[in-house]
mmCIF file of C-alpha atoms in Angstrom:
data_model
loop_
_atom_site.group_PDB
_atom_site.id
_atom_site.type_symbol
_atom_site.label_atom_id
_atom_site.label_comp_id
_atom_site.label_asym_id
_atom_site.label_seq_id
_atom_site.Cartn_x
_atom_site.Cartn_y
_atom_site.Cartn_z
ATOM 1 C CA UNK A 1445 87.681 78.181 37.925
ATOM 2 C CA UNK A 1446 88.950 77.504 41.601
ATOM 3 C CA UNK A 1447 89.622 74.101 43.091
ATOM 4 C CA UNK A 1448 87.047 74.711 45.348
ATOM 5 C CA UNK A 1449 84.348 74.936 42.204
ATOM 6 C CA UNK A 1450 85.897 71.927 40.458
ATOM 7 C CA UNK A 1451 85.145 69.746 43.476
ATOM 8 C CA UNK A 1452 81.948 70.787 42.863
ATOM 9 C CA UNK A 1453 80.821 70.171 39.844
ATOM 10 C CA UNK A 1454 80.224 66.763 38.819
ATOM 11 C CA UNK A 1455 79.626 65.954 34.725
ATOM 12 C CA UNK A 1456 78.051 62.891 33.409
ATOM 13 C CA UNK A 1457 79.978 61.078 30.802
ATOM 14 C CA UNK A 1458 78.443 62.170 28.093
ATOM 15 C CA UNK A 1459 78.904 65.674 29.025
ATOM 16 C CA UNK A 1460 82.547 64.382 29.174
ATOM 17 C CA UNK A 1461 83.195 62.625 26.017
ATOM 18 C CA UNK A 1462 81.750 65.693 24.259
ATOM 19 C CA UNK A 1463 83.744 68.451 25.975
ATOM 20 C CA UNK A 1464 86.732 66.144 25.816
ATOM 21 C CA UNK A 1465 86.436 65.701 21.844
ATOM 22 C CA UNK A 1466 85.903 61.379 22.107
ATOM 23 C CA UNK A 1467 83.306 59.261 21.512
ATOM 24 C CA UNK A 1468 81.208 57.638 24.356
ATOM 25 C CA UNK A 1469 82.356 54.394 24.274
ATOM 26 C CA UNK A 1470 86.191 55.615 24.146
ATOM 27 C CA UNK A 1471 85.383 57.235 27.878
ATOM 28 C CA UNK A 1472 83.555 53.815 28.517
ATOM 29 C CA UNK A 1473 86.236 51.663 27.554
ATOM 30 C CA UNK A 1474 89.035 54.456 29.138
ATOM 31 C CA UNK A 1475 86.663 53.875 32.247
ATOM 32 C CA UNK A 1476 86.310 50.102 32.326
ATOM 33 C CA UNK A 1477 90.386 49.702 31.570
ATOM 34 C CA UNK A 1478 90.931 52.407 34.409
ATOM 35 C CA UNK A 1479 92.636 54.470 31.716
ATOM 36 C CA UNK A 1480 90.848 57.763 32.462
ATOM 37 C CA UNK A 1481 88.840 56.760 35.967
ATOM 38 C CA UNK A 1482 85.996 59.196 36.761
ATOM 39 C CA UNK A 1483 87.284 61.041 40.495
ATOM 40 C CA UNK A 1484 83.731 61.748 41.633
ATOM 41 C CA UNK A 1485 81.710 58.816 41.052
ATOM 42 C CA UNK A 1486 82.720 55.756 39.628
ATOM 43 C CA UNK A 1487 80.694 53.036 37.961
ATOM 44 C CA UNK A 1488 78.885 50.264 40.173
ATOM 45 C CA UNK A 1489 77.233 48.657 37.765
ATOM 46 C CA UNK A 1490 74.411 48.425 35.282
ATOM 47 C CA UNK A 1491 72.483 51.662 35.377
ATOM 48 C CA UNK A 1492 75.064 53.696 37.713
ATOM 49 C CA UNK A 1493 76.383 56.761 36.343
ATOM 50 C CA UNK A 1494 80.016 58.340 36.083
ATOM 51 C CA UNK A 1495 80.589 61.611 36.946
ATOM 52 C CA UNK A 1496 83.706 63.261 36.263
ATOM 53 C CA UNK A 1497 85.416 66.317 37.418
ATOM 54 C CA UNK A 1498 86.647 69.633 35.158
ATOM 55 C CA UNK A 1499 90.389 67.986 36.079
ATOM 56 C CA UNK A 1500 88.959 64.782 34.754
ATOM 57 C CA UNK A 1501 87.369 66.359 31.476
ATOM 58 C CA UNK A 1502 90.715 68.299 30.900
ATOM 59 C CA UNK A 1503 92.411 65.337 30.836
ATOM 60 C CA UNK A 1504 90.608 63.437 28.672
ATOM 61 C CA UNK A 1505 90.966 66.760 26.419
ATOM 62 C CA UNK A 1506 94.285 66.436 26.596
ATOM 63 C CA UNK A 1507 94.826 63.081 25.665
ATOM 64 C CA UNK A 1508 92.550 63.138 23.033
ATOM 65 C CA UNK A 1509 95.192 66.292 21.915
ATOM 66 C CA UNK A 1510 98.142 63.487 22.052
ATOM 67 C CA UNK A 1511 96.387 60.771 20.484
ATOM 68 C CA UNK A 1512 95.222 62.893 17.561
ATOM 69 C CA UNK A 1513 99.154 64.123 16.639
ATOM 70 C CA UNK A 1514 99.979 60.738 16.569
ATOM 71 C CA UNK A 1515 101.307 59.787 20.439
ATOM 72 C CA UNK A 1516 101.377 56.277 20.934
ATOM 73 C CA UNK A 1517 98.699 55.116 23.992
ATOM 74 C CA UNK A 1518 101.261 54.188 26.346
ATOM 75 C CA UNK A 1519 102.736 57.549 26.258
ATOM 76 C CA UNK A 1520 99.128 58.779 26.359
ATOM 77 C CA UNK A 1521 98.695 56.817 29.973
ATOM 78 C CA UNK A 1522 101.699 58.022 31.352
ATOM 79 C CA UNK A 1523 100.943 61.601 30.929
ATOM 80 C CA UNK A 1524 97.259 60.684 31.590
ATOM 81 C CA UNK A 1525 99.102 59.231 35.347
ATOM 82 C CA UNK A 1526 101.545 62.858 35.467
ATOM 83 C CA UNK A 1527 98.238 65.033 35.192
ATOM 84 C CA UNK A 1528 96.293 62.972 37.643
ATOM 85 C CA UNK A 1529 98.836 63.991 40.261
ATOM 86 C CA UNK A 1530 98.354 67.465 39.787
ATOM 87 C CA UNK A 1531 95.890 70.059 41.137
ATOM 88 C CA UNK A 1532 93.660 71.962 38.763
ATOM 89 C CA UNK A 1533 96.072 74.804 39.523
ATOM 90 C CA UNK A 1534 99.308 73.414 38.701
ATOM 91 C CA UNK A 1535 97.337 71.920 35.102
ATOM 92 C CA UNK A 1536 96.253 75.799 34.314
ATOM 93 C CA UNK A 1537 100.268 77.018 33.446
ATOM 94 C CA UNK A 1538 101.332 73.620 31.971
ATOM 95 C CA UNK A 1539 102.714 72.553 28.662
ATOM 96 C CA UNK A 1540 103.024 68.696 27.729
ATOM 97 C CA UNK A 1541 105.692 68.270 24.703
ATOM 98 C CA UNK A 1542 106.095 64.739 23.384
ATOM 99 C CA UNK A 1543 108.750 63.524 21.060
ATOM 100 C CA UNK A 1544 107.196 60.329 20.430
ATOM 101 C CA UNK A 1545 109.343 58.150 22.725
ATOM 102 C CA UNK A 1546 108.990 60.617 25.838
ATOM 103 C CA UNK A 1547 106.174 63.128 27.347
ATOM 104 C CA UNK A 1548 107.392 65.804 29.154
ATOM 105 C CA UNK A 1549 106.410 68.536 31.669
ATOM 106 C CA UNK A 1550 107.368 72.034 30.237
ATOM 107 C CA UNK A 1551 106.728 75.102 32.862
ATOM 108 C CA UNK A 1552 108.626 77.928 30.803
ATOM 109 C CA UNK A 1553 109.528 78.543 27.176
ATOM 110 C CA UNK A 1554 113.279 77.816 28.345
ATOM 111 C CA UNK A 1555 112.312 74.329 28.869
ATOM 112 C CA UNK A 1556 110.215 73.738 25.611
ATOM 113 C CA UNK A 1557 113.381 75.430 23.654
ATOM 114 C CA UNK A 1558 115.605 72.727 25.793
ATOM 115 C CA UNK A 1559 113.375 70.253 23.766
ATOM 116 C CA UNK A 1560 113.480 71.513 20.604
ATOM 117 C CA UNK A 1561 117.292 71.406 20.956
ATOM 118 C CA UNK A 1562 117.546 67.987 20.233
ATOM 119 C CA UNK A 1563 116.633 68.326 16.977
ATOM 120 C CA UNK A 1564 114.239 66.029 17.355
ATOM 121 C CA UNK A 1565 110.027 66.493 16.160
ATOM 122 C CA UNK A 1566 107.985 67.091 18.962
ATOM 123 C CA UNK A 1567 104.235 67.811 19.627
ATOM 124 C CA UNK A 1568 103.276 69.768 22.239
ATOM 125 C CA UNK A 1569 99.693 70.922 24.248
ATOM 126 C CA UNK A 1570 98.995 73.763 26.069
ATOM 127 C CA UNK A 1571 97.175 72.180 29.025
ATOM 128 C CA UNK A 1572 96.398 76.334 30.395
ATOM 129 C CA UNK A 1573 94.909 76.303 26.719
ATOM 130 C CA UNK A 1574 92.604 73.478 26.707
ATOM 131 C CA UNK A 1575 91.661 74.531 30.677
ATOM 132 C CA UNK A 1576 90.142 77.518 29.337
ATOM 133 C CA UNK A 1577 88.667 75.920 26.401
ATOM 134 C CA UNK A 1578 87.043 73.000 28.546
ATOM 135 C CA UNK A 1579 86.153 75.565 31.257
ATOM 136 C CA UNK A 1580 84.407 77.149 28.319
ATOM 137 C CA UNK A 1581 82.663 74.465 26.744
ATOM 138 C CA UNK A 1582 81.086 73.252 30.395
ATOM 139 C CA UNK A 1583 79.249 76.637 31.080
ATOM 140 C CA UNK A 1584 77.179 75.224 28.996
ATOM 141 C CA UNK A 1585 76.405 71.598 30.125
ATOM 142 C CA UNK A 1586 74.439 70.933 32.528
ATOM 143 C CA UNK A 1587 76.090 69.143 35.803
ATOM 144 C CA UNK A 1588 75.584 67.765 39.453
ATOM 145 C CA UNK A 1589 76.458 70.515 42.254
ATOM 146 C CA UNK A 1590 78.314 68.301 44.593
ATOM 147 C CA UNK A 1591 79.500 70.927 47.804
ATOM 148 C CA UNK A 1592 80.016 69.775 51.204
ATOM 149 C CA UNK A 1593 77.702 70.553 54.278
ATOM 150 C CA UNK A 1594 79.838 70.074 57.479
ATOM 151 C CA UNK A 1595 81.923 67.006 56.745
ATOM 152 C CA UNK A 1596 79.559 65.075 54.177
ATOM 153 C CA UNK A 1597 79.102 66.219 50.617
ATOM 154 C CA UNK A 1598 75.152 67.072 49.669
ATOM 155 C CA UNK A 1599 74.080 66.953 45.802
ATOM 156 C CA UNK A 1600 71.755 69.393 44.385
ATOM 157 C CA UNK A 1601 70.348 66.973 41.573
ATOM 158 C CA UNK A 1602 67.447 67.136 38.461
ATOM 159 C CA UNK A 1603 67.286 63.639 38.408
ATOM 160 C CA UNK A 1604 67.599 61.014 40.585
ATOM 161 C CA UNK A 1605 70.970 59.017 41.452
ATOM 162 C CA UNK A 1606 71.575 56.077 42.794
ATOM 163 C CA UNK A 1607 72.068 55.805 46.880
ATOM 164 C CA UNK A 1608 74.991 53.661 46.531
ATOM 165 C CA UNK A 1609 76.532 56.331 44.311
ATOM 166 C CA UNK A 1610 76.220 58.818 46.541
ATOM 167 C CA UNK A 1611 77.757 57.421 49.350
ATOM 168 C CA UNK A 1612 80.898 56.233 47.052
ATOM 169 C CA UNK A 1613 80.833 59.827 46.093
ATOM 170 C CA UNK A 1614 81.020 60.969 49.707
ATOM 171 C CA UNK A 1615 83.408 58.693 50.400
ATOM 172 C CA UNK A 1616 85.733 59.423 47.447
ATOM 173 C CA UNK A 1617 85.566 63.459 48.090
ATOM 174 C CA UNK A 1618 85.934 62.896 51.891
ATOM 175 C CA UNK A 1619 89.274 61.011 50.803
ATOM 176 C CA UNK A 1620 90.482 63.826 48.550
ATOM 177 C CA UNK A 1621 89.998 66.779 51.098
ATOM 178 C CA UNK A 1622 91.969 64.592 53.836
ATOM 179 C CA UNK A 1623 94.532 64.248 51.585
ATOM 180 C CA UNK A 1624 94.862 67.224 50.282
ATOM 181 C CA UNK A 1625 95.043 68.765 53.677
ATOM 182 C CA UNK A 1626 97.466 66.674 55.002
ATOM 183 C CA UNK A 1627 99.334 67.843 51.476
ATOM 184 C CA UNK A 1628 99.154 71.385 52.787
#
């Protein structure tokens, strides 16, 4: 999957919460608490519909991954804050390793070894493992083609959405291109 194909594909949330492994009204509540926010389209109010990104469906994976091996939900938002920052690139060759107090970035075996060291018990997820896994799973669901036509996003779309929704969603990618150009 390239960056340029997860800006474009936008999943409801139930796509989400099913891919992700969690129950609809976690992702609602994740939502509503801006835990997990949706990057392409948030909620507006009764009737609107999320859609979340593949970055935003890993994520939830992988804190679904830390919650079940016992990581406490304020270590769970912290990494859930670390993994926002990151491109769907840098998320494919990452390891997160918790010890239960601290979640860590691990880029090489050196560093997860470094960990171990301690002599402490740690959990650890395979982000690059769960990218493939969620990449996987949402060849199979359907989604909203979000792609951009000049400057403004267009969305190929089954079923109707909401007007106001698709201008926040214009809005929202226009904001991620210009910053991740100034980025580059």
């Amino acid at each position: 999957m390239s960056v340029d194909s997860e800006e474009t594909k936008g999943y409801r949330g139930t796509v989400a919460s099913k891919v992700a492994g969690i129950t609809y009204r976690q992702l609602d509540y994740w939502a509503r608490k801006q835990i997990v926010v949706p990057s392409i389209t948030r909620s507006h109010g009764s009737g609107s519909r999320r859609l979340y990104s593949f970055r935003d469906v890993l994520i939830l994976s992988v804190s679904k991954k830390l919650l079940d091996t016992g990581v406490n939900l304020q270590n769970v938002t912290s990494t859930i804050g670390f993994l926002s920052l990151r491109s769907c690139a840098e998320l494919e060759h990452l390891t997160v390793i918790c010890d239960g107090q601290d979640v860590k970035e691990c880029e090489s075996g050196d560093q997860v070894l470094e960990f171990l060291d301690r002599g402490t018990a740690v959990f650890a997820v395979s982000v690059g493992k769960l990218w493939k896994q969620v990449e996987k799973e949402l060849e199979k669901e359907p989604y909203f083609d979000v792609h951009f036509s000049g400057s403004s996003p267009l969305i190929a779309r089954s079923s109707p959405i909401e007007d106001i929704a698709v201008a926040r969603m214009r809005d929202k990618l226009e904001a991620q291109r210009v910053e991740r150009s100034a980025q580059q």
